[in-house]
CSV table of C-alpha atoms and ligand atoms in Angstrom, one decimal:
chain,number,residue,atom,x,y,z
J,28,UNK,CA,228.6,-137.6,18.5
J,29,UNK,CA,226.3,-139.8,16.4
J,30,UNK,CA,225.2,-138.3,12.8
J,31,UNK,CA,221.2,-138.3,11.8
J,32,UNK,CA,220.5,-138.4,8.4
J,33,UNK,CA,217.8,-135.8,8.0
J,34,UNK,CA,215.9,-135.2,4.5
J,35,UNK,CA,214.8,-131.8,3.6
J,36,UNK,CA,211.7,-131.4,1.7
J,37,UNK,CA,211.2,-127.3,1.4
J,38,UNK,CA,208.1,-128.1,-1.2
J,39,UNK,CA,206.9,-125.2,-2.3
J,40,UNK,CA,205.1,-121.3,-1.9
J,41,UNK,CA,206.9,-120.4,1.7
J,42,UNK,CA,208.2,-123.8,2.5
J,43,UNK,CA,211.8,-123.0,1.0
J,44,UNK,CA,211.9,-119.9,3.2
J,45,UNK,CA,211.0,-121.4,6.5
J,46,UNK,CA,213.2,-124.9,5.8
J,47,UNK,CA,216.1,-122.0,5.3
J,48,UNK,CA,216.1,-121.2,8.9
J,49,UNK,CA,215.9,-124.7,9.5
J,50,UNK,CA,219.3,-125.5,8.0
J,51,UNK,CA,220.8,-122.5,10.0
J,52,UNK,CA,219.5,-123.9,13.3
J,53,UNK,CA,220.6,-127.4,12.8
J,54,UNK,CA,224.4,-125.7,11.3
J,55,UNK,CA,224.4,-124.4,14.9
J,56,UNK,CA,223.1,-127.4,16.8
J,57,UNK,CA,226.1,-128.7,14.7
J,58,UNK,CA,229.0,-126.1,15.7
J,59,UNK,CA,227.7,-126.1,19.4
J,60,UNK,CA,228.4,-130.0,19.2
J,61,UNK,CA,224.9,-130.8,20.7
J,62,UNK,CA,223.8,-133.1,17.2
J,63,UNK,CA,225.4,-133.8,13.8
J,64,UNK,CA,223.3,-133.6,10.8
J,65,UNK,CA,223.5,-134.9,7.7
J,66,UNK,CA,221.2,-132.7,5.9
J,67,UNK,CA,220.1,-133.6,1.7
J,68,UNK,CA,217.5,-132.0,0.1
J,69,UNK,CA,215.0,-133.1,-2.4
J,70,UNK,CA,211.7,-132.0,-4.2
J,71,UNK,CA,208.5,-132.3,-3.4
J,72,UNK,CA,204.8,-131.0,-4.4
J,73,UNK,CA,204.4,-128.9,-7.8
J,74,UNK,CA,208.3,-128.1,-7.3
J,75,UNK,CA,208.9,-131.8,-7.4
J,76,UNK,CA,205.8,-131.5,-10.9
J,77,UNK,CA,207.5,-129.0,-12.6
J,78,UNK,CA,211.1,-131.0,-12.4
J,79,UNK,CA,209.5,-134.2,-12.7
J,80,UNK,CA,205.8,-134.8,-13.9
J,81,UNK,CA,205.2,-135.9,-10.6
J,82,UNK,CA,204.6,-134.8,-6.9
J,83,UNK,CA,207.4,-136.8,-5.6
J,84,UNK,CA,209.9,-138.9,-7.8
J,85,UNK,CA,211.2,-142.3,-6.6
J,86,UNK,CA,214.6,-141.3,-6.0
J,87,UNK,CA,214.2,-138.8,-3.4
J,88,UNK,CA,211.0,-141.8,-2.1
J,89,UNK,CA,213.9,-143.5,-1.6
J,90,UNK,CA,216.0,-141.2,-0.1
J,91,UNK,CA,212.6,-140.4,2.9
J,92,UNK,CA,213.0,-144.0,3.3
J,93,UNK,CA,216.5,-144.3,3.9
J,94,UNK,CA,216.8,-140.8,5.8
J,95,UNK,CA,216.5,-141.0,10.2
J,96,UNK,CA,213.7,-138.7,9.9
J,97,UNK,CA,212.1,-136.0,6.6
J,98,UNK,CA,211.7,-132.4,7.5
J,99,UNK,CA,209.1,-131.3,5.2
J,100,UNK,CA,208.3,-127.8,4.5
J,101,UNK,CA,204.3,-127.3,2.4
J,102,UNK,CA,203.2,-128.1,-0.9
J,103,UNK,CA,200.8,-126.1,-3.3
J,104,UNK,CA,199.3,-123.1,-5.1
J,105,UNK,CA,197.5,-121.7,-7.6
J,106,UNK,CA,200.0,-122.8,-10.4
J,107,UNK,CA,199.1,-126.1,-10.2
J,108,UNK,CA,195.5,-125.7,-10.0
J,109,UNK,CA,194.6,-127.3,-12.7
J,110,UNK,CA,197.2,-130.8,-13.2
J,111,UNK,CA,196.0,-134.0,-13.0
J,112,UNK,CA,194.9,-135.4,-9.9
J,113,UNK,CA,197.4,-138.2,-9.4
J,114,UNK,CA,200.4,-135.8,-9.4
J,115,UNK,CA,198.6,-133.0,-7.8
J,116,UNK,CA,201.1,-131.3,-5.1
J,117,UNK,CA,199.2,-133.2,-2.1
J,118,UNK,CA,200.0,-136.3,-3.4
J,119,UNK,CA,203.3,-136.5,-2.5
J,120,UNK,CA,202.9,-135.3,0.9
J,121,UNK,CA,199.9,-138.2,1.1
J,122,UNK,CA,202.5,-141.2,-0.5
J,123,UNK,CA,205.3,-140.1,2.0
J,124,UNK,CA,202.6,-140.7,5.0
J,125,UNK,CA,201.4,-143.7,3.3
J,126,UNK,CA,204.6,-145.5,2.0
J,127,UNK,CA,206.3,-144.5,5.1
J,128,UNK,CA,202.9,-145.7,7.2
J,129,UNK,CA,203.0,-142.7,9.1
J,130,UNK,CA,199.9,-143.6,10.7
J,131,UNK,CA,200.5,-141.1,14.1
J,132,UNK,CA,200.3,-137.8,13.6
J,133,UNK,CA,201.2,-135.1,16.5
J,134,UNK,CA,199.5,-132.2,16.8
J,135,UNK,CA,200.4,-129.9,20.2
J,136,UNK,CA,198.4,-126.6,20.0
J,137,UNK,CA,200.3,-124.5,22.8
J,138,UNK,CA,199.5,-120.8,23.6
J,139,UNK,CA,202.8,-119.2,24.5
J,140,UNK,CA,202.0,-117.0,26.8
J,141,UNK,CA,203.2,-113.4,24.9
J,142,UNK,CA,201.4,-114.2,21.9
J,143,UNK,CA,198.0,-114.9,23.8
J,144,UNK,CA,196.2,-111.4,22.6
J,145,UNK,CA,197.0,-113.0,18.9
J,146,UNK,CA,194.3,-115.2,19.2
J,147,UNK,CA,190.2,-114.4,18.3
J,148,UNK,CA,189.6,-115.6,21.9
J,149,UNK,CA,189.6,-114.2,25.1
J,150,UNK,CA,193.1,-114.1,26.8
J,151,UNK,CA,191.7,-115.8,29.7
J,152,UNK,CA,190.3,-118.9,27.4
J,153,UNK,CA,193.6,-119.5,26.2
J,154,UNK,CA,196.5,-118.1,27.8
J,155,UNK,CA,198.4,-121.4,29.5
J,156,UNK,CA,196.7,-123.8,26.8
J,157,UNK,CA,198.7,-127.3,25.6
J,158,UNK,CA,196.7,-129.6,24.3
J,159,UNK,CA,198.0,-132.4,22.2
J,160,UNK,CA,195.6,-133.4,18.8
J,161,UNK,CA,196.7,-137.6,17.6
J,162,UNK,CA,195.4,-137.9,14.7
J,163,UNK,CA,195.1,-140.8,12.6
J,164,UNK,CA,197.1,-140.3,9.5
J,165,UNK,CA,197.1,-143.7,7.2
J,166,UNK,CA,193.6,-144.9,6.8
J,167,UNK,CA,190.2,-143.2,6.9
J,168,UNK,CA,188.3,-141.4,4.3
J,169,UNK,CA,191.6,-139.8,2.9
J,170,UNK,CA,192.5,-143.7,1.4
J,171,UNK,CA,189.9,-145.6,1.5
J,172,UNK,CA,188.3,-147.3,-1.8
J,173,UNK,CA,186.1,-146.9,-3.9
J,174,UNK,CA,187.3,-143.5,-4.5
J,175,UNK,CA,186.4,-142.0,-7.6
J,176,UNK,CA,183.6,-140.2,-9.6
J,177,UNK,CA,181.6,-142.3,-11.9
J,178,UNK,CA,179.1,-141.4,-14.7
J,179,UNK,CA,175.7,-142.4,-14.1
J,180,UNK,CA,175.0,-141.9,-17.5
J,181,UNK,CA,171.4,-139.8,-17.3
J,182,UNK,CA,173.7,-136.8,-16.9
J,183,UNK,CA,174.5,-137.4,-13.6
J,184,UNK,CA,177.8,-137.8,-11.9
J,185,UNK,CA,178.5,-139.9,-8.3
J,186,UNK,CA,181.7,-138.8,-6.3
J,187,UNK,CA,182.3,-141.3,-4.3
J,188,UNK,CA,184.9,-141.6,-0.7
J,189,UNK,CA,185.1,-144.4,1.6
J,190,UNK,CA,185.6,-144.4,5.6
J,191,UNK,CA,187.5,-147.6,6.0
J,192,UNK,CA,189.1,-148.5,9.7
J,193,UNK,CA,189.9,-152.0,11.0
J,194,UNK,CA,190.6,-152.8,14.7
J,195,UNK,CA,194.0,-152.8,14.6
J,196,UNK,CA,194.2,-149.0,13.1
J,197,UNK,CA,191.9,-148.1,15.6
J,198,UNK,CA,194.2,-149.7,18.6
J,199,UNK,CA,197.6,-148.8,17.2
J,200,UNK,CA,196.7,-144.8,17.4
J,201,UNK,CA,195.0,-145.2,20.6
J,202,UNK,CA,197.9,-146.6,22.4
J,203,UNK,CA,199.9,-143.4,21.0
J,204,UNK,CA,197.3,-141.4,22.5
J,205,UNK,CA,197.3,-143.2,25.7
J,206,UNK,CA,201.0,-143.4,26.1
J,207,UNK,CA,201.4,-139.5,25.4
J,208,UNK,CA,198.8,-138.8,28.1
J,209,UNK,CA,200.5,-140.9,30.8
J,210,UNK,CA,203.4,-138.3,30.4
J,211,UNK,CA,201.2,-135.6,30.3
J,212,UNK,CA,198.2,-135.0,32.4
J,213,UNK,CA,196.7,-138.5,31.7
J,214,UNK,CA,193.4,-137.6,29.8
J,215,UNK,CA,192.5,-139.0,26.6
J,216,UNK,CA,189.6,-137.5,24.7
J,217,UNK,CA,188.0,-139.5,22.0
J,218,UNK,CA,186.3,-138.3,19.0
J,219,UNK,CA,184.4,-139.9,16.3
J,220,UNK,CA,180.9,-139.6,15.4
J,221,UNK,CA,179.2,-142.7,15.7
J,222,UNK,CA,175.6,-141.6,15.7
J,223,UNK,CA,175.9,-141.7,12.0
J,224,UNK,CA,179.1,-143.6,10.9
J,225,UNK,CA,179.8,-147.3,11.6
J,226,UNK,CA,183.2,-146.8,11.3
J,227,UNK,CA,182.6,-144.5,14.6
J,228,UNK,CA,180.6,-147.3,16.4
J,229,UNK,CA,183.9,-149.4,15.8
J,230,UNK,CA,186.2,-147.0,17.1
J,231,UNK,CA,184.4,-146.1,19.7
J,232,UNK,CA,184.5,-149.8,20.7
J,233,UNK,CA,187.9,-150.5,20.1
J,234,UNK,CA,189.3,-147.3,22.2
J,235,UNK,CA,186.9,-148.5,25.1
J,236,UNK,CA,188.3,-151.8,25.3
J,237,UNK,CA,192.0,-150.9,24.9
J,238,UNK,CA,191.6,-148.4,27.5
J,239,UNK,CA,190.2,-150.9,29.9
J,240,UNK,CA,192.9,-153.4,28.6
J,241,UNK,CA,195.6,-151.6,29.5
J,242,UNK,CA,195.0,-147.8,30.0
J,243,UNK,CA,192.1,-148.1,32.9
J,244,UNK,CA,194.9,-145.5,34.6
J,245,UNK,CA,194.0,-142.6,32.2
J,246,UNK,CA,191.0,-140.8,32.1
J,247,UNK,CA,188.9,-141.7,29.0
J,248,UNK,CA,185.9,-139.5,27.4
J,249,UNK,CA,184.2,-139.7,24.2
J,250,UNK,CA,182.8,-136.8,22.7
J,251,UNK,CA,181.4,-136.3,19.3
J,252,UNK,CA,183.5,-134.5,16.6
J,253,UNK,CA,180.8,-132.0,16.2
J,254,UNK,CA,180.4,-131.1,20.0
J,255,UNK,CA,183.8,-131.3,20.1
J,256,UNK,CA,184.9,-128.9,17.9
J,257,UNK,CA,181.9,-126.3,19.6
J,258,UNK,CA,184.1,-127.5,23.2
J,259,UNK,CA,187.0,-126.9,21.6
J,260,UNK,CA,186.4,-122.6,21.0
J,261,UNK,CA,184.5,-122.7,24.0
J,262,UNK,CA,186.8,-123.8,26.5
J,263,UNK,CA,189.8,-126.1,25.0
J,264,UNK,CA,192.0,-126.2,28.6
J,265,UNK,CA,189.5,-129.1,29.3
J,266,UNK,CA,191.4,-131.1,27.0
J,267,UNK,CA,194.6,-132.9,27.4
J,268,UNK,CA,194.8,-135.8,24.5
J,269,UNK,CA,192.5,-135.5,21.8
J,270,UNK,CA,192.3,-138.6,19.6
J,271,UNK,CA,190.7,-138.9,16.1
J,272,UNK,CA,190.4,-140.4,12.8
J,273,UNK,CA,192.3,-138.9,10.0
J,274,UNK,CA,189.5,-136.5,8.5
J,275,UNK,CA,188.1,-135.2,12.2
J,276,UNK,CA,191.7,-134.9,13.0
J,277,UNK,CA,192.5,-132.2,9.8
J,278,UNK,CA,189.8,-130.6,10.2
J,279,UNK,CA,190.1,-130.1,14.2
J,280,UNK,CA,193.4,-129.5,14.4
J,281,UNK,CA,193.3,-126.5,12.2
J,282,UNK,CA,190.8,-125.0,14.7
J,283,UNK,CA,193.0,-125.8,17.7
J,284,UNK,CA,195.8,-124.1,16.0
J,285,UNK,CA,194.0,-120.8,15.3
J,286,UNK,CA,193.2,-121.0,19.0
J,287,UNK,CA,197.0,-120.3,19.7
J,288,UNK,CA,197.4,-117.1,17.5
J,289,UNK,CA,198.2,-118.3,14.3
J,290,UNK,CA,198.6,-121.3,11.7
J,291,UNK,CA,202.3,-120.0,11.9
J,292,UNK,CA,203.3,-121.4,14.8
J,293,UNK,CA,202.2,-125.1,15.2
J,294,UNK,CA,204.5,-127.8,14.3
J,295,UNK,CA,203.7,-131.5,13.8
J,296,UNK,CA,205.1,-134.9,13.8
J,297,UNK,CA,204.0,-138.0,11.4
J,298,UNK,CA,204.9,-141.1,13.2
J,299,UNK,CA,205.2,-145.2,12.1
J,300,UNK,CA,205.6,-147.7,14.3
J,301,UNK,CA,208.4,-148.7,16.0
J,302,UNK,CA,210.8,-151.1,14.9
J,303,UNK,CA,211.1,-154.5,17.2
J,304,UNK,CA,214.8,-154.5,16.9
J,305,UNK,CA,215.8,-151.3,17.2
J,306,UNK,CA,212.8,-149.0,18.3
J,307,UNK,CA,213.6,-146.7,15.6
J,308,UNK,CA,210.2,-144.9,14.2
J,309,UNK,CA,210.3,-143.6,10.4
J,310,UNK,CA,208.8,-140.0,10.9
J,311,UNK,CA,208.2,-136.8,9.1
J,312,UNK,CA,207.9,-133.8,10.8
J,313,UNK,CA,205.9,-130.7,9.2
J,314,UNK,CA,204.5,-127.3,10.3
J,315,UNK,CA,200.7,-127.5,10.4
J,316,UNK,CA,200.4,-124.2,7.9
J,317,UNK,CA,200.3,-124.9,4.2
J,318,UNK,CA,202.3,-123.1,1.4
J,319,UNK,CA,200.6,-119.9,1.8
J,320,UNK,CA,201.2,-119.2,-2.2
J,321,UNK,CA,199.8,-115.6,-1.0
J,322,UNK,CA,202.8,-114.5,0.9
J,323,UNK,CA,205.4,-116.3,-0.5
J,324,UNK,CA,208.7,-115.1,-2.1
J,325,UNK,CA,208.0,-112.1,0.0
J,326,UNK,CA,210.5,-112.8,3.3
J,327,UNK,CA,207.6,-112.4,5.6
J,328,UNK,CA,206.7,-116.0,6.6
J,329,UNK,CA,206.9,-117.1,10.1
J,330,UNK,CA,209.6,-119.9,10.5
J,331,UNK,CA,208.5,-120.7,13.6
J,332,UNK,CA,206.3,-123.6,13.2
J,333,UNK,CA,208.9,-125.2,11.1
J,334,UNK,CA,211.8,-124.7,13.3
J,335,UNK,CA,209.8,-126.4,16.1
J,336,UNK,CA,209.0,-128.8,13.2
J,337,UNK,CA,212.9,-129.8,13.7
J,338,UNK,CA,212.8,-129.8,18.0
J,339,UNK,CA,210.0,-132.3,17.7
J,340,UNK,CA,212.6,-134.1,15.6
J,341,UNK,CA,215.0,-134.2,18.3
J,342,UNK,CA,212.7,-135.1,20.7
J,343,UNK,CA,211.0,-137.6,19.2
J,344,UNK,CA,213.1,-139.3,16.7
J,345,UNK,CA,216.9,-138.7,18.3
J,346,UNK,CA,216.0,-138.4,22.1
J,347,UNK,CA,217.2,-135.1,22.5
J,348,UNK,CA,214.6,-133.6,24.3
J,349,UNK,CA,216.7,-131.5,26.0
J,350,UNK,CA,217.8,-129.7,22.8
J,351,UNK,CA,214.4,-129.6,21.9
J,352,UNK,CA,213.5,-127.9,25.5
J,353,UNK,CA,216.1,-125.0,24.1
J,354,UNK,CA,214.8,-124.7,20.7
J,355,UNK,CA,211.4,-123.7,22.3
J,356,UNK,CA,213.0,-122.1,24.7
J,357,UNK,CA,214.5,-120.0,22.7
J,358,UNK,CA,211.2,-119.6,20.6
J,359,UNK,CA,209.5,-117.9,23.8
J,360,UNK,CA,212.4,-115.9,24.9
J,361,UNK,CA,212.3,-114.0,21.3
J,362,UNK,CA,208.5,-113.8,21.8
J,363,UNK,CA,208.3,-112.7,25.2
J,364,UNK,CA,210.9,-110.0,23.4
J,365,UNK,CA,208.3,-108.6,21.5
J,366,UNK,CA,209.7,-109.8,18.2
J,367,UNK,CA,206.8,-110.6,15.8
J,368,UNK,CA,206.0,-111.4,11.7
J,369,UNK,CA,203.6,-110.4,10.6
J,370,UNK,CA,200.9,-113.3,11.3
J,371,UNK,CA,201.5,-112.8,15.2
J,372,UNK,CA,201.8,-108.8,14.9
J,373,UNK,CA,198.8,-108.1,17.0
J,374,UNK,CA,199.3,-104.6,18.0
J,375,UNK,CA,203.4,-105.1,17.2
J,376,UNK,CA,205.0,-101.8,16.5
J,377,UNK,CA,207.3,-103.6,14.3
J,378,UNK,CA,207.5,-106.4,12.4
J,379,UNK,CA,210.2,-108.6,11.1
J,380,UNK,CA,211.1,-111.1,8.2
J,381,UNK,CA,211.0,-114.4,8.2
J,382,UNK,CA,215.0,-114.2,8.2
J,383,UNK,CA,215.3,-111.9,11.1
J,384,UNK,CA,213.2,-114.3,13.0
J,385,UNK,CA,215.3,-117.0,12.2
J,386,UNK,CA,218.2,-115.0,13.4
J,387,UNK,CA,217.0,-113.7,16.5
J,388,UNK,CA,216.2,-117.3,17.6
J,389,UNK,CA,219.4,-118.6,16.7
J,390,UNK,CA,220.9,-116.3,19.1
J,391,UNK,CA,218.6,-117.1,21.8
J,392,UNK,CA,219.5,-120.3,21.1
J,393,UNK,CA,223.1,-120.0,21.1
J,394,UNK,CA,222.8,-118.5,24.5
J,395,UNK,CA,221.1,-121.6,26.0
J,396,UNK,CA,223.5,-124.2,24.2
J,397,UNK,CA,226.8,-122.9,25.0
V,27,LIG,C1,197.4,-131.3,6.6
V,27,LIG,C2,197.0,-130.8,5.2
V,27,LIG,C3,196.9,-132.0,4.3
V,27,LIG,C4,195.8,-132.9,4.8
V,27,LIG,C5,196.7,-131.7,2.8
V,27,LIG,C6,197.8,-130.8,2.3
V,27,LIG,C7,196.7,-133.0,2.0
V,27,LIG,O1,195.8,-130.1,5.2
V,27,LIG,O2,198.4,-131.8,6.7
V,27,LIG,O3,196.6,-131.0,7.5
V,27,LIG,O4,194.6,-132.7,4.5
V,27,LIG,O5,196.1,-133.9,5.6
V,28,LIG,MN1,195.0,-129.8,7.2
């Protein structure tokens, strides 16, 4: 049985609860003999600050570097409100996509189908919903330079971002987007807005000519991110593939993930590109919530987004997709149970911690991998 080195990063507010479960699902995946993992832990976001001064330190850099994929939890909170910008908690979260060039980033928003009254839609606009959100992860207005604030000096002050995106940033995520939708049901959406961004005329371009390069196959629309986001609460089962730059992508795939329920069930994947020699992708897999400072410490946080954070590992990084099937397997079966936190309770009789959940997916779980 081959090992995987995997890198925990819990990070901080409910990320150490949730990356908890994690270890206890890969300890079984271990026992049953379906994957080995080598599992070390480091810090990360103001838990990384508070040990280190800064949001990420260089050894455990190295060790994302060196590991076959990072499992990373959610950095932030009030605490650290007010420390410098450079070693704010988001800024090692942003270095690991950046030195890593995680440049694809996965967003599925699924509606399992017991948890479709959860959402602030109508059953009907949602129930049987998978949509898939790429979004581009390494360039765009979240790097680009000039980015600062300068003084103007007549008691004025400019902030200042830059949209950057060359061709080849442009074509790399579309052929992601493209090659997902070829396994899926073969229709990319594109998104930008370029009736007021040059950087959109270009990647509006670019996608065209790729697509008729070598994806005329799929089915290829534009819309604008705006319009977009209004299709995407008025009826997202029109979309398959949704593809986007890095601050459209954010912003979108938060509303595609309230669309399922709740924040606390969407996982992600960060992908780089493959390597020539031995295909192997670096990647960093994440839940889409953040460190919900409000709740955490208090055992009530819904693992589930991060222990799908680790079957999109499988699938994607180790090629067990199979193991991955049972992992969200397992995920619905203790749904369609009726067992709910307390994000998803809807009208739940009862809910359950974050530990119980955990549990009562391992068992599921254990069921299907024996
Ligand atoms: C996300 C988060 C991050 C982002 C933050 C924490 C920097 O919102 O992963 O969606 O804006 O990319
Ligand atoms: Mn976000």
């Amino acid at each position: 049985m081959t090992t995987y080195k995997l890198l925990l990063l819990p990070g901080d507010g409910i990320g150490p609860e949730v990356m908890n479960e994690v270890q206890k699902v890969a300890d079984l995946l271990g026992q049953a003999g379906v994957a080995k993992f080598e599992t070390e832990t480091g810090l990360v976001g103001g838990s990384a600050y508070d040990a280190h001064g800064k949001a990420i330190s260089e050894a455990d850099m190295g060790l994302a570097m060196a590991a076959d994929a990072v499992l990373f939890g959610a950095v932030g909170g009030p605490k650290w409100a007010d420390v410098p910008y450079d070693v704010r908690p988001e800024a090692g979260l942003l270095r690991l996509r950046k030195d890593m060039q995680l440049f694809a980033n996965l967003r599925p928003a699924i509606c399992y189908p017991a948890l479709a009254d959860a959402s602030s839609l109508k059953r009907e606009v949602i129930e049987g919903l998978d949509i898939m959100i790429v979004r581009e992860l390494t360039g765009g207005v979240y790097f680009g330079e000039p980015k600062e604030i300068i003084d103007l000096g007549n008691g004025q002050k400019r902030g200042i971002d830059t949209q950057i995106y060359d061709t080849y940033e442009i074509e790399r995520i579309g052929r992601v987007a493209f090659e997902l939708a070829r396994k899926r049901n073969n229709k990319v959406t594109s998104s930008e807005k370029h009736n007021v961004m040059k950087s959109g005329v270009l990647w509006r371009e670019v996608i065209t000519a790729l697509h008729k390069r070598d994806y005329a196959d799929v089915t290829l629309e534009h819309q604008l991110a705006d319009a977009l986001g209004m299709q995407l609460v008025r009826w997202p089962k029109q979309f398959d593939v949704i593809v986007t730059d890095n601050l459209f992508g954010d912003m979108l795939s938060d509303v595609a993930a309230m669309l399922t329920g709740s924040l606390g069930m969407l996982p992600s994947a960060s992908l780089g590109e493959a390597d020539a020699k031995t295909g192997a992708r670096k990647a960093l897999y994440e839940p889409v919530h953040g460190s919900a400072p409000d709740i955490a410490g208090k055992g009530i946080a819904n693992p589930i987004a991060m222990i799908g954070s680790l079957a999109m590992c499988l699938r994607y990084s180790f090629g067990l997709g199979d193991a991955a099937d049972k992992i969200e397997k397992a995920i619905a079966n203790v749904l369609a149970h009726g067992l709910r936190t307390a994000d998803i309770r809807g009208d739940a009789r009862s809910i359950i911690s974050t530990e119980q959940m955990g549990e009562a997916i391992r068992e599921e779980l254990q069921k299907l991998v024996a």
